[in-house]
């Protein structure tokens, strides 16, 4: 028996093969999407536990900060209880600073007294 294939039947066969291939590709894509959804759901469901374990594994003890020791710097409160005596440069710098502050205080007190005298005479 001889089968004669026409051009239409060949294109129908190719189109049916192409349709079957497209259906298989769509099924593969659907399975890939379902797998991704399951992975995302699993990640969401286990994220707090994973977050806790990651935080516990990354905890590191940090050393305390190093003290800043400068020769001319003395903290106004913590320097009062220092067991180490002042160096000459530190004592000189501290004395100069105190004199400057005292001079500023005296000048501001004089200006304030002049202002109060002027205000009292003008009333």
mmCIF file of C-alpha atoms in Angstrom:
data_model
loop_
_atom_site.group_PDB
_atom_site.id
_atom_site.type_symbol
_atom_site.label_atom_id
_atom_site.label_comp_id
_atom_site.label_asym_id
_atom_site.label_seq_id
_atom_site.Cartn_x
_atom_site.Cartn_y
_atom_site.Cartn_z
ATOM 1 C CA UNK A 1 0.000 0.000 0.000
ATOM 2 C CA UNK A 2 1.397 3.311 -0.987
ATOM 3 C CA UNK A 3 0.820 6.352 1.097
ATOM 4 C CA UNK A 4 0.976 9.642 -0.618
ATOM 5 C CA UNK A 5 1.763 12.572 1.569
ATOM 6 C CA UNK A 6 0.775 15.940 0.501
ATOM 7 C CA UNK A 7 2.299 19.213 1.435
ATOM 8 C CA UNK A 8 -0.585 19.896 3.812
ATOM 9 C CA UNK A 9 -0.092 16.672 5.746
ATOM 10 C CA UNK A 10 3.653 17.390 6.192
ATOM 11 C CA UNK A 11 2.966 20.839 7.598
ATOM 12 C CA UNK A 12 0.256 19.372 9.843
ATOM 13 C CA UNK A 13 2.751 16.831 11.175
ATOM 14 C CA UNK A 14 5.334 19.549 11.801
ATOM 15 C CA UNK A 15 2.770 21.774 13.457
ATOM 16 C CA UNK A 16 1.598 18.906 15.659
ATOM 17 C CA UNK A 17 5.204 18.191 16.632
ATOM 18 C CA UNK A 18 5.763 21.901 17.300
ATOM 19 C CA UNK A 19 2.586 22.049 19.372
ATOM 20 C CA UNK A 20 3.667 19.000 21.361
ATOM 21 C CA UNK A 21 7.085 20.586 21.906
ATOM 22 C CA UNK A 22 5.442 23.832 23.052
ATOM 23 C CA UNK A 23 3.192 21.907 25.446
ATOM 24 C CA UNK A 24 6.240 20.147 26.896
ATOM 25 C CA UNK A 25 8.087 23.463 27.200
ATOM 26 C CA UNK A 26 5.102 24.995 28.995
ATOM 27 C CA UNK A 27 4.939 22.021 31.353
ATOM 28 C CA UNK A 28 8.651 22.419 32.086
ATOM 29 C CA UNK A 29 8.186 26.149 32.744
ATOM 30 C CA UNK A 30 5.236 25.460 35.073
ATOM 31 C CA UNK A 31 7.294 22.909 36.993
ATOM 32 C CA UNK A 32 10.183 25.392 37.268
ATOM 33 C CA UNK A 33 7.803 28.105 38.530
ATOM 34 C CA UNK A 34 6.293 25.700 41.081
ATOM 35 C CA UNK A 35 9.803 24.748 42.241
ATOM 36 C CA UNK A 36 10.741 28.415 42.650
ATOM 37 C CA UNK A 37 7.529 29.097 44.591
ATOM 38 C CA UNK A 38 8.276 26.157 46.909
ATOM 39 C CA UNK A 39 11.820 27.462 47.427
ATOM 40 C CA UNK A 40 10.539 30.948 48.252
ATOM 41 C CA UNK A 41 7.895 29.565 50.640
ATOM 42 C CA UNK A 42 10.524 27.441 52.343
ATOM 43 C CA UNK A 43 12.812 30.466 52.679
ATOM 44 C CA UNK A 44 9.984 32.554 54.153
ATOM 45 C CA UNK A 45 8.932 29.815 56.574
ATOM 46 C CA UNK A 46 12.453 29.184 57.848
ATOM 47 C CA UNK A 47 13.783 32.772 57.763
ATOM 48 C CA UNK A 48 13.437 33.577 61.516
ATOM 49 C CA UNK A 49 15.298 30.407 62.474
ATOM 50 C CA UNK A 50 17.945 31.047 59.851
ATOM 51 C CA UNK A 51 18.223 34.684 60.982
ATOM 52 C CA UNK A 52 18.812 33.625 64.593
ATOM 53 C CA UNK A 53 21.410 31.039 63.672
ATOM 54 C CA UNK A 54 23.209 33.496 61.407
ATOM 55 C CA UNK A 55 23.275 36.130 64.157
ATOM 56 C CA UNK A 56 24.585 33.670 66.730
ATOM 57 C CA UNK A 57 27.320 32.453 64.424
ATOM 58 C CA UNK A 58 28.497 35.974 63.558
ATOM 59 C CA UNK A 59 28.752 37.284 67.120
ATOM 60 C CA UNK A 60 32.256 38.409 67.884
ATOM 61 C CA UNK A 61 33.672 39.855 71.053
ATOM 62 C CA UNK A 62 34.981 43.325 70.453
ATOM 63 C CA UNK A 63 37.855 44.545 72.548
ATOM 64 C CA UNK A 64 37.298 47.660 74.641
ATOM 65 C CA UNK A 65 38.339 50.910 72.995
ATOM 66 C CA UNK A 66 41.878 51.986 73.561
ATOM 67 C CA UNK A 67 42.355 54.982 75.775
ATOM 68 C CA UNK A 68 43.458 58.123 74.021
ATOM 69 C CA UNK A 69 46.556 59.404 75.737
ATOM 70 C CA UNK A 70 47.838 62.717 74.572
ATOM 71 C CA UNK A 71 50.503 64.613 76.418
ATOM 72 C CA UNK A 72 48.638 67.922 76.520
ATOM 73 C CA UNK A 73 45.107 66.577 76.836
ATOM 74 C CA UNK A 74 43.620 65.941 80.247
ATOM 75 C CA UNK A 75 39.951 65.216 80.692
ATOM 76 C CA UNK A 76 38.509 67.740 83.175
ATOM 77 C CA UNK A 77 36.824 65.102 85.379
ATOM 78 C CA UNK A 78 38.806 61.923 84.953
ATOM 79 C CA UNK A 79 42.114 63.826 85.257
ATOM 80 C CA UNK A 80 41.290 64.751 88.841
ATOM 81 C CA UNK A 81 41.775 61.190 90.063
ATOM 82 C CA UNK A 82 44.916 60.511 88.054
ATOM 83 C CA UNK A 83 47.663 58.719 89.942
ATOM 84 C CA UNK A 84 50.266 59.929 87.463
ATOM 85 C CA UNK A 85 51.762 63.390 88.148
ATOM 86 C CA UNK A 86 51.604 66.077 85.492
ATOM 87 C CA UNK A 87 54.508 66.624 83.175
ATOM 88 C CA UNK A 88 55.996 70.123 83.010
ATOM 89 C CA UNK A 89 54.474 70.810 79.610
ATOM 90 C CA UNK A 90 51.057 69.680 80.824
ATOM 91 C CA UNK A 91 51.300 71.810 83.965
ATOM 92 C CA UNK A 92 52.406 74.848 81.927
ATOM 93 C CA UNK A 93 49.609 74.408 79.399
ATOM 94 C CA UNK A 94 47.055 73.983 82.170
ATOM 95 C CA UNK A 95 48.316 77.107 83.977
ATOM 96 C CA UNK A 96 48.217 79.156 80.769
ATOM 97 C CA UNK A 97 44.688 78.022 80.063
ATOM 98 C CA UNK A 98 43.541 78.887 83.593
ATOM 99 C CA UNK A 99 45.090 82.372 83.351
ATOM 100 C CA UNK A 100 43.368 82.980 80.022
ATOM 101 C CA UNK A 101 40.007 81.883 81.433
ATOM 102 C CA UNK A 102 40.497 84.104 84.505
ATOM 103 C CA UNK A 103 41.300 87.103 82.288
ATOM 104 C CA UNK A 104 38.160 86.514 80.202
ATOM 105 C CA UNK A 105 36.102 86.250 83.406
ATOM 106 C CA UNK A 106 37.496 89.523 84.831
ATOM 107 C CA UNK A 107 36.915 91.441 81.584
ATOM 108 C CA UNK A 108 33.347 90.129 81.269
ATOM 109 C CA UNK A 109 32.646 91.002 84.926
ATOM 110 C CA UNK A 110 33.927 94.563 84.361
ATOM 111 C CA UNK A 111 31.810 94.969 81.235
ATOM 112 C CA UNK A 112 28.772 93.656 83.070
ATOM 113 C CA UNK A 113 29.287 96.077 85.971
ATOM 114 C CA UNK A 114 29.664 99.019 83.528
ATOM 115 C CA UNK A 115 26.440 97.946 81.804
ATOM 116 C CA UNK A 116 24.559 97.695 85.123
ATOM 117 C CA UNK A 117 25.863 101.161 86.135
ATOM 118 C CA UNK A 118 24.755 102.664 82.852
ATOM 119 C CA UNK A 119 21.284 101.077 83.115
ATOM 120 C CA UNK A 120 20.844 102.261 86.752
ATOM 121 C CA UNK A 121 21.794 105.885 85.840
ATOM 122 C CA UNK A 122 19.496 105.951 82.842
ATOM 123 C CA UNK A 123 16.490 104.967 84.957
#
